[in-house]
Backbone as a printed PyTorch tensor [residue, N CA C, xyz], in Angstrom:
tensor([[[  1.7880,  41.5780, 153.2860],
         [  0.9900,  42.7480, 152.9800],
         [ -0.4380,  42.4900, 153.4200]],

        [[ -1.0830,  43.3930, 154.1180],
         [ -2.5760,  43.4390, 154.5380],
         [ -2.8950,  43.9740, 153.3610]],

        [[ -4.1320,  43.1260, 152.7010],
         [ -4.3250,  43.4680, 151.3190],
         [ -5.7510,  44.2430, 151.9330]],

        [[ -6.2000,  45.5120, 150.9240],
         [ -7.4710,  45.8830, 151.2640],
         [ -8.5750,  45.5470, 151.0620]],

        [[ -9.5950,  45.9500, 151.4800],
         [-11.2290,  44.7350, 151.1010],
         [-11.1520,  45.3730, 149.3700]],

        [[-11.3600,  44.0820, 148.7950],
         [-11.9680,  44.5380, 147.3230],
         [-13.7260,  44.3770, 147.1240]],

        [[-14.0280,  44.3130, 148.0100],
         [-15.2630,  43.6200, 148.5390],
         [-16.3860,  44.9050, 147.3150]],

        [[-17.0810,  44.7210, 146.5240],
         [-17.7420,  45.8960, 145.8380],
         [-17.3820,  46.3470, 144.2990]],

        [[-15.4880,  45.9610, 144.5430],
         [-15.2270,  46.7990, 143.6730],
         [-15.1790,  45.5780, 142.1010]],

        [[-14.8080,  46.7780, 140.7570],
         [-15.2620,  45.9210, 139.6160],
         [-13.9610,  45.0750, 139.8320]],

        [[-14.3330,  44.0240, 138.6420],
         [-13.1930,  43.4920, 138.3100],
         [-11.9390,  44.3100, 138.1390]],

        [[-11.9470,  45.1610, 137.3550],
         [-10.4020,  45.6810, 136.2810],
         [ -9.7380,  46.4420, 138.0030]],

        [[-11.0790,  46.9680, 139.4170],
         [-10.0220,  47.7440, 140.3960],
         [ -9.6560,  46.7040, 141.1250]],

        [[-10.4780,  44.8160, 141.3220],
         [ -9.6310,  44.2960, 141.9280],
         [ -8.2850,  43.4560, 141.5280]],

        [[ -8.2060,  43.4630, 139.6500],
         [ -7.1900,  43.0510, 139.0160],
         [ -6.3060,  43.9570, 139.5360]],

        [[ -6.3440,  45.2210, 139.4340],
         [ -5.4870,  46.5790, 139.8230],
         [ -4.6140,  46.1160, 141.8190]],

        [[ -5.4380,  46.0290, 142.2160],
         [ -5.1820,  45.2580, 144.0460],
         [ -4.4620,  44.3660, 143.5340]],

        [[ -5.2260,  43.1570, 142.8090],
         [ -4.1090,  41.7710, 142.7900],
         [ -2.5900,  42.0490, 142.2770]],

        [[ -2.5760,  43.1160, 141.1420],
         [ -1.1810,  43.2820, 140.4590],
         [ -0.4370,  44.0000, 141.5500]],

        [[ -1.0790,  44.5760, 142.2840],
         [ -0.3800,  45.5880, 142.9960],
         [  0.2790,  44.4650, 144.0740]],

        [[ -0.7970,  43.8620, 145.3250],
         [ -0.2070,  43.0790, 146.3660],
         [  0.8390,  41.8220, 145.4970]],

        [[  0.8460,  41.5230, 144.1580],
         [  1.6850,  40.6810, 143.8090],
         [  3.1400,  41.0970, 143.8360]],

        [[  3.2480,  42.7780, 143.1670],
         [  4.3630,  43.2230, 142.9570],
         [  5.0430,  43.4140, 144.0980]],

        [[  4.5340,  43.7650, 145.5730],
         [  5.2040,  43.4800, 147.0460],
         [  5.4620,  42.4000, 147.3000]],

        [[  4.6770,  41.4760, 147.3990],
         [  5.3230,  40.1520, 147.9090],
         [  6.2190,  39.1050, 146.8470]],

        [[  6.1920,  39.6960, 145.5000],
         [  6.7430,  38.9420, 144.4020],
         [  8.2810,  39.2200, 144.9280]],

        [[  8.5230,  40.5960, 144.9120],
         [  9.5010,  41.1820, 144.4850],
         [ 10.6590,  41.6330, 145.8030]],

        [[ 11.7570,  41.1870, 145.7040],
         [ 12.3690,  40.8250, 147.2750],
         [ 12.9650,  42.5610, 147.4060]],

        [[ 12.8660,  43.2310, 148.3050],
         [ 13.1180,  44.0660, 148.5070],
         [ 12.4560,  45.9230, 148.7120]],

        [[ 10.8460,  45.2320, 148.2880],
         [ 10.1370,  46.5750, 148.0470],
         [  9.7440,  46.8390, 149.2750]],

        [[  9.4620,  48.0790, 150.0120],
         [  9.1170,  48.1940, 151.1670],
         [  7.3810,  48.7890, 151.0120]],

        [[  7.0720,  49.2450, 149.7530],
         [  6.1550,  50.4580, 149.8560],
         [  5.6780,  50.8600, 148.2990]],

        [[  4.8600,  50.4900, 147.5850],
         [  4.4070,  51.0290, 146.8490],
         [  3.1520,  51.9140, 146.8470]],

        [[  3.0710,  52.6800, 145.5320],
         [  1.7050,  53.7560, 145.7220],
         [  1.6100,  53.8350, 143.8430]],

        [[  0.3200,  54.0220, 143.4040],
         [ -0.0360,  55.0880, 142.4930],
         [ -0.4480,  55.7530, 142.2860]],

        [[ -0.5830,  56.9330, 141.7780],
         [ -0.6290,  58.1280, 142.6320],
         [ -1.3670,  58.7000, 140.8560]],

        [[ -2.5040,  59.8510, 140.8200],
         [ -2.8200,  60.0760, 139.6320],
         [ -2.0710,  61.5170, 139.0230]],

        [[ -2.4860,  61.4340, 137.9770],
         [ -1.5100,  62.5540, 137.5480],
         [ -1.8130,  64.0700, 138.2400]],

        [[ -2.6080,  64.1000, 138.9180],
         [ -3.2510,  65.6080, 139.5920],
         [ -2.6330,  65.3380, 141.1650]],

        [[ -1.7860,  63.8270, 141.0430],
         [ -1.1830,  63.9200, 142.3530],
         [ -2.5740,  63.2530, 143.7940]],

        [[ -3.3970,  62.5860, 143.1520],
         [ -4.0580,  61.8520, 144.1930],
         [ -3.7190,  60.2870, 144.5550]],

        [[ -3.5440,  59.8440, 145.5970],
         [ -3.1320,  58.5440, 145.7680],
         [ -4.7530,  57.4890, 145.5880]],

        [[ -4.4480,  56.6780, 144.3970],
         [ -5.3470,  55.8360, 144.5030],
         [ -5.1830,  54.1070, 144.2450]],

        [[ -3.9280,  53.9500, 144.6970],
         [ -3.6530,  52.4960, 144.9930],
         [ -2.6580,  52.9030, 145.6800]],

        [[ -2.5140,  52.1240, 147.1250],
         [ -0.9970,  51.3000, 147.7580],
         [ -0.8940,  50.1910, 148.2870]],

        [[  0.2250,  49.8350, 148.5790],
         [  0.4750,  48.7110, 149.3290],
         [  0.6170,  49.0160, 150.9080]],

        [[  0.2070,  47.8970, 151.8900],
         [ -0.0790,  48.1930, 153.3020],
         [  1.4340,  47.7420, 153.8880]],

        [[  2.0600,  48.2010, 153.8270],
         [  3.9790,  47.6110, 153.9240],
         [  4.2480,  47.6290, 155.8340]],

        [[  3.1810,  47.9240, 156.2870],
         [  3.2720,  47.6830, 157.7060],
         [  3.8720,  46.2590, 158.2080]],

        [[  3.3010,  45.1710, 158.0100],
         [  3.5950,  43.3660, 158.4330],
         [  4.9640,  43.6140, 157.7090]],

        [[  5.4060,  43.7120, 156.6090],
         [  6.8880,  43.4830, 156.2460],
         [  8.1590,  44.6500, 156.6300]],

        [[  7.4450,  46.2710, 157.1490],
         [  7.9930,  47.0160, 157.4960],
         [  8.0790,  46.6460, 159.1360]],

        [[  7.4210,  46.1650, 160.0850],
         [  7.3180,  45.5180, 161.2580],
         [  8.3790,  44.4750, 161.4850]],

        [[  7.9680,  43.6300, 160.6380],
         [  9.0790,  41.9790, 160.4470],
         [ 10.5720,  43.1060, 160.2510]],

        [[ 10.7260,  43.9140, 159.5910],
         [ 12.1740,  44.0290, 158.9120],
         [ 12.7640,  45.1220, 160.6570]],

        [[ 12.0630,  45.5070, 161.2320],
         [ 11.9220,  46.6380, 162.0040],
         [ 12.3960,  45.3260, 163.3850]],

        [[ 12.0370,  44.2720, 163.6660],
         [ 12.5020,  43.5970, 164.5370],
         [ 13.8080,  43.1380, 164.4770]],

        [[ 14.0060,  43.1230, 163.0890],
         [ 15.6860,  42.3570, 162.9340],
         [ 16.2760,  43.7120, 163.1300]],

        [[ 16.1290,  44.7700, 162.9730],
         [ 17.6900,  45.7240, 162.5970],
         [ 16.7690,  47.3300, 163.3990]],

        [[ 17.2450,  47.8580, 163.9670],
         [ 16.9660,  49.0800, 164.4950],
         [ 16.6050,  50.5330, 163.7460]],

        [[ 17.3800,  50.0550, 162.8530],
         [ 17.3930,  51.0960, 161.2710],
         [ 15.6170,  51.3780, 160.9630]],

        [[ 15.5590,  52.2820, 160.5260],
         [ 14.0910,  52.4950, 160.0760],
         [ 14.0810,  52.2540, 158.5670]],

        [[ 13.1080,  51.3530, 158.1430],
         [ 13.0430,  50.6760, 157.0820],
         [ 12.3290,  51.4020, 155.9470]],

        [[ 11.1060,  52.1220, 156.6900],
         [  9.7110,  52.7170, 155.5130],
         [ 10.0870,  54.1640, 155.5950]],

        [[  9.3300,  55.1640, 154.6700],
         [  9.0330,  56.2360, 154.5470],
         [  8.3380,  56.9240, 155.7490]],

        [[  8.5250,  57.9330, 156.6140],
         [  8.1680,  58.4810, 157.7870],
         [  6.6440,  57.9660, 158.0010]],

        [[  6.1690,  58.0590, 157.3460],
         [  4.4110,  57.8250, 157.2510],
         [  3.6720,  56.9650, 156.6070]],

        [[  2.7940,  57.8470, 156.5960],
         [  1.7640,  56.1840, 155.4620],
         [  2.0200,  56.5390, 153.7870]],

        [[  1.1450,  55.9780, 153.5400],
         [  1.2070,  55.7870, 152.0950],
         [  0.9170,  57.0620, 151.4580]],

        [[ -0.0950,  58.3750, 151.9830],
         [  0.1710,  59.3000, 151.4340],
         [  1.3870,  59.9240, 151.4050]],

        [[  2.0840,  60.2020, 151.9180],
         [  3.3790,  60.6060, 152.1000],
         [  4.3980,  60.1710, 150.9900]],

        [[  4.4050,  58.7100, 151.1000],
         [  5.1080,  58.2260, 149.4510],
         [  4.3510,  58.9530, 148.2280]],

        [[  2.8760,  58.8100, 148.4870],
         [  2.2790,  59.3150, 147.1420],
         [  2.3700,  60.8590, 147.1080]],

        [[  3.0240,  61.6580, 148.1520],
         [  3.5040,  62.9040, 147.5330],
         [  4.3710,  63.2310, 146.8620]],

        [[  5.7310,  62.5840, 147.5260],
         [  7.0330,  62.4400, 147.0880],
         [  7.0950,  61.6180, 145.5770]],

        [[  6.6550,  60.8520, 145.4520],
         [  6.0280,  60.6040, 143.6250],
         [  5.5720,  61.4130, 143.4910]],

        [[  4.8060,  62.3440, 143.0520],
         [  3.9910,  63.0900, 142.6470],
         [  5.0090,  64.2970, 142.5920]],

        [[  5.3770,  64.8080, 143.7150],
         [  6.9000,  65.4970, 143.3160],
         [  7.9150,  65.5680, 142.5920]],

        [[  8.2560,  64.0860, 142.7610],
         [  9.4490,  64.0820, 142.1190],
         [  8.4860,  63.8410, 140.6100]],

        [[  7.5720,  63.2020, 140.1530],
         [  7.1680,  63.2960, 138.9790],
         [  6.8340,  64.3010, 138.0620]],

        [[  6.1690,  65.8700, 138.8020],
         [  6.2190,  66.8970, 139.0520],
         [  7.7370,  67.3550, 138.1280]],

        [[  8.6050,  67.5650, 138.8950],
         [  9.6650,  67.7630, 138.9870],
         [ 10.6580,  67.3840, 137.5450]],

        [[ 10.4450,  65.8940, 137.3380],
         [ 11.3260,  65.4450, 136.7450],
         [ 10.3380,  65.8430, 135.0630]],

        [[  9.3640,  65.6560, 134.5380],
         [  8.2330,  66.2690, 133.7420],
         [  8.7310,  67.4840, 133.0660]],

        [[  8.8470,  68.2770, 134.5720],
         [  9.4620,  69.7240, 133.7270],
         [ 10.9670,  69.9300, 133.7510]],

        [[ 11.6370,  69.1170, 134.3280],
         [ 13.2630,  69.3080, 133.5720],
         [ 13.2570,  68.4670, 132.2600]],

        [[ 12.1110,  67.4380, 132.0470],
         [ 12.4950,  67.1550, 130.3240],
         [ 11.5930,  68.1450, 129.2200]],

        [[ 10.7890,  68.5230, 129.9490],
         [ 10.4750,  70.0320, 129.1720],
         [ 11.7350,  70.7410, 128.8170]],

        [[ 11.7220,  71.7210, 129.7000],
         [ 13.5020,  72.3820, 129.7630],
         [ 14.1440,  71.7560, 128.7120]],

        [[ 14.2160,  70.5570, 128.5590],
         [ 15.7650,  70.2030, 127.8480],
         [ 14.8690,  69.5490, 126.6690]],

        [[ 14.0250,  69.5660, 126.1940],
         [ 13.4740,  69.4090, 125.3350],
         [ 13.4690,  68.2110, 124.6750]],

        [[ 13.3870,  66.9800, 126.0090],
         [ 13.8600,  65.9830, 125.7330],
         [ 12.2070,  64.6210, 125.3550]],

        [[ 11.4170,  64.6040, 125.7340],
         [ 10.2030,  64.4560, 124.9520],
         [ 10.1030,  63.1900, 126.5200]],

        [[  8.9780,  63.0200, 126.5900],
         [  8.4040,  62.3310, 127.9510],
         [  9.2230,  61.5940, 128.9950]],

        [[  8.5950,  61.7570, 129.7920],
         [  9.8270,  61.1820, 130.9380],
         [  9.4790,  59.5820, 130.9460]],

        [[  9.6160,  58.6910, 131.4310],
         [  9.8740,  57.1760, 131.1260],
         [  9.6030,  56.8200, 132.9580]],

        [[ 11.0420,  57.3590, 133.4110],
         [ 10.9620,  56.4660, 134.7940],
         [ 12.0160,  57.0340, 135.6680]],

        [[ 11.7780,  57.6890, 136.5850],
         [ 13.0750,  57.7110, 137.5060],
         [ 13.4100,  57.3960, 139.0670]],

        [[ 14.6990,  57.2140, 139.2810],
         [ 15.3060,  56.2030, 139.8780],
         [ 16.2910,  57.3890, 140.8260]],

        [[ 16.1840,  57.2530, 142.3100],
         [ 16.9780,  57.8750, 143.1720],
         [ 17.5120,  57.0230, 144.3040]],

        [[ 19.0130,  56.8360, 144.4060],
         [ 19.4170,  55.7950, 144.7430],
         [ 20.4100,  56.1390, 146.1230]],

        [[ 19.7700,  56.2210, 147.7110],
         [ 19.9820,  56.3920, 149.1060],
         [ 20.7630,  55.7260, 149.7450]],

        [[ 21.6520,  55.8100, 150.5070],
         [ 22.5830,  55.0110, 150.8860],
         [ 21.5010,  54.0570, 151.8000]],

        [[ 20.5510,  54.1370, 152.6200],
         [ 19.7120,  53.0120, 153.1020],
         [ 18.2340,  53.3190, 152.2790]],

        [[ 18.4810,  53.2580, 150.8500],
         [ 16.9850,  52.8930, 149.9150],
         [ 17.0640,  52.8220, 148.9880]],

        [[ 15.8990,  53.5800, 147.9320],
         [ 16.2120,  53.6140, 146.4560],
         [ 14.1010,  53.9820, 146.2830]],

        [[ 14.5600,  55.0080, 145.4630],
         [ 13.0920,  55.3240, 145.2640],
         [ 12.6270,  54.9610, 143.6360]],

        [[ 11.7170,  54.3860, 143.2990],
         [ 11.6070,  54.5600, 141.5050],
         [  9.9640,  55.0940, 141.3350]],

        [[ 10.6550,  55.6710, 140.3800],
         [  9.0350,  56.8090, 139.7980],
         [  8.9420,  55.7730, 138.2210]],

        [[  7.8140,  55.8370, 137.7870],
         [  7.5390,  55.4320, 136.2090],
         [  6.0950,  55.4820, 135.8510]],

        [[  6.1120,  55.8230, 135.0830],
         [  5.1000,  56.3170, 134.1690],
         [  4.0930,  55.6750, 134.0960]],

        [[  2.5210,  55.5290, 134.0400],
         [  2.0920,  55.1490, 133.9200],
         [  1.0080,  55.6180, 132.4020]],

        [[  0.9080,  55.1480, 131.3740],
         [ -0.0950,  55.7320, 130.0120],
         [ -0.7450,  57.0900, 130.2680]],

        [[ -1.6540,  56.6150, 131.1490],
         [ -2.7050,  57.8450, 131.2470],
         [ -2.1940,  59.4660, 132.1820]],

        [[ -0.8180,  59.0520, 132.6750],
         [ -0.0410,  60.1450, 132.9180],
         [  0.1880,  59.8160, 134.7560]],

        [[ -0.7910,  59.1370, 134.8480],
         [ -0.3190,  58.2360, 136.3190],
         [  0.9690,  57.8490, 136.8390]],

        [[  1.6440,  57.6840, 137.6290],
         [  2.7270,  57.1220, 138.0930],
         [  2.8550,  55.9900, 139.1430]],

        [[  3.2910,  55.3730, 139.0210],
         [  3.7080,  53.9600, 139.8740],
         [  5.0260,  54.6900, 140.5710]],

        [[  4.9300,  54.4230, 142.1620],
         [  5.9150,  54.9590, 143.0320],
         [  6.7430,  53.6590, 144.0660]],

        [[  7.9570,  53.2850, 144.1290],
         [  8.2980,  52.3120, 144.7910],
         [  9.0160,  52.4620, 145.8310]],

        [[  8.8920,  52.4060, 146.6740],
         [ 10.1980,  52.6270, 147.4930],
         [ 10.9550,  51.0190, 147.9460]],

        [[ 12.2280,  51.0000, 148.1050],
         [ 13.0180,  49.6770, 147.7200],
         [ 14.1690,  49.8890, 149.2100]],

        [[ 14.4280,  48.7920, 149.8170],
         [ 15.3010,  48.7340, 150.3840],
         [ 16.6210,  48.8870, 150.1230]],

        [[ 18.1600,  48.9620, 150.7890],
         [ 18.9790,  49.5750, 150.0920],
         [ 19.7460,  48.1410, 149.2810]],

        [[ 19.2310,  46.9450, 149.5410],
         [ 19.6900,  46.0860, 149.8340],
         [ 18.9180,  45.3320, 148.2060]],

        [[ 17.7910,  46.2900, 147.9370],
         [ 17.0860,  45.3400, 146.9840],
         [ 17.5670,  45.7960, 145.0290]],

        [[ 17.4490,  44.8680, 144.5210],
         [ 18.0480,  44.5640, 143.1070],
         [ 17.3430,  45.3140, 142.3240]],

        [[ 18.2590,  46.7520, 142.1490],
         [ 17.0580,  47.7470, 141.3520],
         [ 16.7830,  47.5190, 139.7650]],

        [[ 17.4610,  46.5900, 139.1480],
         [ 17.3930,  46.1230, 137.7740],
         [ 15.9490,  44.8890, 138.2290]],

        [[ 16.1420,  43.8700, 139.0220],
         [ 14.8980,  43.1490, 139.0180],
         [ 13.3560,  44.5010, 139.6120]],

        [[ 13.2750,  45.5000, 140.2570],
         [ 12.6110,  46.0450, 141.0350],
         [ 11.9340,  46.8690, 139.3230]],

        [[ 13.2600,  47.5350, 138.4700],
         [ 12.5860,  48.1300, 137.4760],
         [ 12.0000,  47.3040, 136.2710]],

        [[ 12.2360,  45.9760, 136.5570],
         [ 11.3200,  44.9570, 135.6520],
         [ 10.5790,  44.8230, 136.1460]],

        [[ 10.0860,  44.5430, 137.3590],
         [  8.6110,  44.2800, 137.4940],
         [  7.4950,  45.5270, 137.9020]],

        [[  8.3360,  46.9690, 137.8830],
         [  7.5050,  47.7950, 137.5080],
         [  7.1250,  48.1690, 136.1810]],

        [[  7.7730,  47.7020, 135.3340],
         [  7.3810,  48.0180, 134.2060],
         [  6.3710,  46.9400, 133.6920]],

        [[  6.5850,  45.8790, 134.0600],
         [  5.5730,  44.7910, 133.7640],
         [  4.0920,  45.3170, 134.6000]],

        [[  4.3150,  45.7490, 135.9310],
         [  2.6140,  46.3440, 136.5530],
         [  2.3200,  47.6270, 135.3570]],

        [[  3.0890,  48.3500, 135.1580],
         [  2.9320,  49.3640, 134.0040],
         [  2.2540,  48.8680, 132.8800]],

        [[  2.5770,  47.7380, 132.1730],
         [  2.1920,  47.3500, 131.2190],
         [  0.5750,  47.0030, 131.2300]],

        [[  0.6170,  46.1700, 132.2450],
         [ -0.7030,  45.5570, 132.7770],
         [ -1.5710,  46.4390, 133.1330]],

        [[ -1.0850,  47.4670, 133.9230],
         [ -2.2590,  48.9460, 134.1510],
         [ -2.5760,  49.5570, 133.4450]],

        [[ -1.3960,  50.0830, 132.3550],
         [ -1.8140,  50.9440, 131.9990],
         [ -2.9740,  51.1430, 130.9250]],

        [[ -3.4230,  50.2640, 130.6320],
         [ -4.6590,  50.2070, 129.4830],
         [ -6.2080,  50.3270, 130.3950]],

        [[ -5.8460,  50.0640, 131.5870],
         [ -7.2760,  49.7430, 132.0820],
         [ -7.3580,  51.1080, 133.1970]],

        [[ -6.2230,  51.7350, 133.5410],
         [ -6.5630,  52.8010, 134.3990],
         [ -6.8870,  53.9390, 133.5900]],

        [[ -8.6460,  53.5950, 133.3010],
         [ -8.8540,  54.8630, 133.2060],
         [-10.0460,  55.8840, 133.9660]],

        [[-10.6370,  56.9370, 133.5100],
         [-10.9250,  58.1390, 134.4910],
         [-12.0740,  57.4220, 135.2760]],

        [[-12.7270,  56.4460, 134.5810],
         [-13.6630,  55.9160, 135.5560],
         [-12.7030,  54.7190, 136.9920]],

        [[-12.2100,  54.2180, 136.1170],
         [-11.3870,  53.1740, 137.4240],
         [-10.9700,  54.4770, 138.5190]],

        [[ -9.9300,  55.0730, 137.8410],
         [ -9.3460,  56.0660, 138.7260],
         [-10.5020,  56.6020, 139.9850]],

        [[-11.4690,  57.3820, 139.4560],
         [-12.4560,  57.4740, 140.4460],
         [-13.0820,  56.7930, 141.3970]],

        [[-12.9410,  55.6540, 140.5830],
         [-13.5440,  54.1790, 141.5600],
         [-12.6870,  53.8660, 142.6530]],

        [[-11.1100,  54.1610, 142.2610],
         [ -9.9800,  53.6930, 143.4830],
         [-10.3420,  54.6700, 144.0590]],

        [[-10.3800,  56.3090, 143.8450],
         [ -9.9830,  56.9990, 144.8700],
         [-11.0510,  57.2700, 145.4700]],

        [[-12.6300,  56.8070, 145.2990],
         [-13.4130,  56.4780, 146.0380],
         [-13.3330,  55.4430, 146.9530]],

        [[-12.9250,  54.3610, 147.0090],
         [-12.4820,  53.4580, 147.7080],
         [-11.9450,  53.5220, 148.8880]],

        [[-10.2800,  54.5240, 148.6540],
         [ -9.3820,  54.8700, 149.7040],
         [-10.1370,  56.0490, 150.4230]],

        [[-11.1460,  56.3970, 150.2610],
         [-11.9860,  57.5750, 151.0620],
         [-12.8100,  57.1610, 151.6940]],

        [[-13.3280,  55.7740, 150.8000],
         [-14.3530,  54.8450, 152.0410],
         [-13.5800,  54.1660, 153.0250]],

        [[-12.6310,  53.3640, 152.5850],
         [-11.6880,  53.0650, 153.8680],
         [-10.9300,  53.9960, 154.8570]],

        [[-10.6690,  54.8900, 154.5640],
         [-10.0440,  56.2870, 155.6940],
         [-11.1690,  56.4960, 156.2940]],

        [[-12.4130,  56.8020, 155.8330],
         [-13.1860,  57.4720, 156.8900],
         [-14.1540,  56.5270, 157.5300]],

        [[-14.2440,  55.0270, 156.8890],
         [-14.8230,  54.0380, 157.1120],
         [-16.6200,  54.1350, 156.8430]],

        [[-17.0650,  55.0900, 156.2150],
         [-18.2580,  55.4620, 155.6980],
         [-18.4140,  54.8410, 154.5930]],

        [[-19.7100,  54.4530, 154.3740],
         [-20.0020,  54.2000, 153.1600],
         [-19.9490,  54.8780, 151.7610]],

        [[-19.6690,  54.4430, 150.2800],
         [-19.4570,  55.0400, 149.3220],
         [-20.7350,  55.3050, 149.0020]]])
């Protein structure tokens, strides 16, 4: 993973980077993570290019999500969207985490406290019982510290790096 400059940022957004680039390279099978805020803005991912590249030389198959990381952070945000108001509907009381399982992938959505979501995308190949433990463990670890100020701070960040301007 090309990790991004934390160069500026506080502690709690580069603890947020470290948990994040740990949970890719910890975890055998992730291709792509994002978190994405509850209004649906992406303000953490992982750079899954070097391991989507490496996996892209062995096998012809396309490994990642069509695009970059916004693109995952829509499709979370969708399906989080989505899944939110069918437990409305059924009157079933907060959604937790969900899991869509591709003959070449596996996507997992989960919750994050402040209404945030952690988005994974997983190879078809990777161990979705180890993949939903160690999202729930980054869950655990985030979720106390992402709040409206961090949040702003990431998604200031990913706006200084896209446009390469200063914050």
């Amino acid at each position: 993973m090309t990790a991004p400059s934390t160069f500026g940022l506080s502690s709690e957004a580069r603890n947020l980077h470290w948990l994040l680039t740990n949970l890719v390279e910890e975890v055998p099978g992730i291709l792509s993570v994002a978190v994405v805020s509850s209004d649906g803005l992406l303000l953490l991912s992982s750079d899954a290019d070097r391991v989507t590249a490496a996996r892209a030389a062995r096998s012809e198959r396309r490994t990642g999500p069509r695009g970059s990381a916004a693109d995952l952070a829509t499709i979370v945000s969708g399906i989080g969207s989505l899944t939110v108001g069918a437990a409305k509907l059924m009157d079933s009381g907060p959604v937790k985490h969900t899991m869509v399982a591709m003959d070449e992938g596996s996507l997992f959505v989960m919750s994050i406290s402040d209404g945030s979501l952690l988005g994974v995308h997983g190879s078809a190949d990777c161990d979705m019982s180890v993949v939903a433990y160690h999202m729930a463990l980054f869950v655990g670890r985030a979720g106390h510290v992402l709040t409206p100020e961090l949040r702003h701070e990431l998604r200031q960040s990913l706006e200084t790096e896209s446009t390469g301007s200063p914050r």
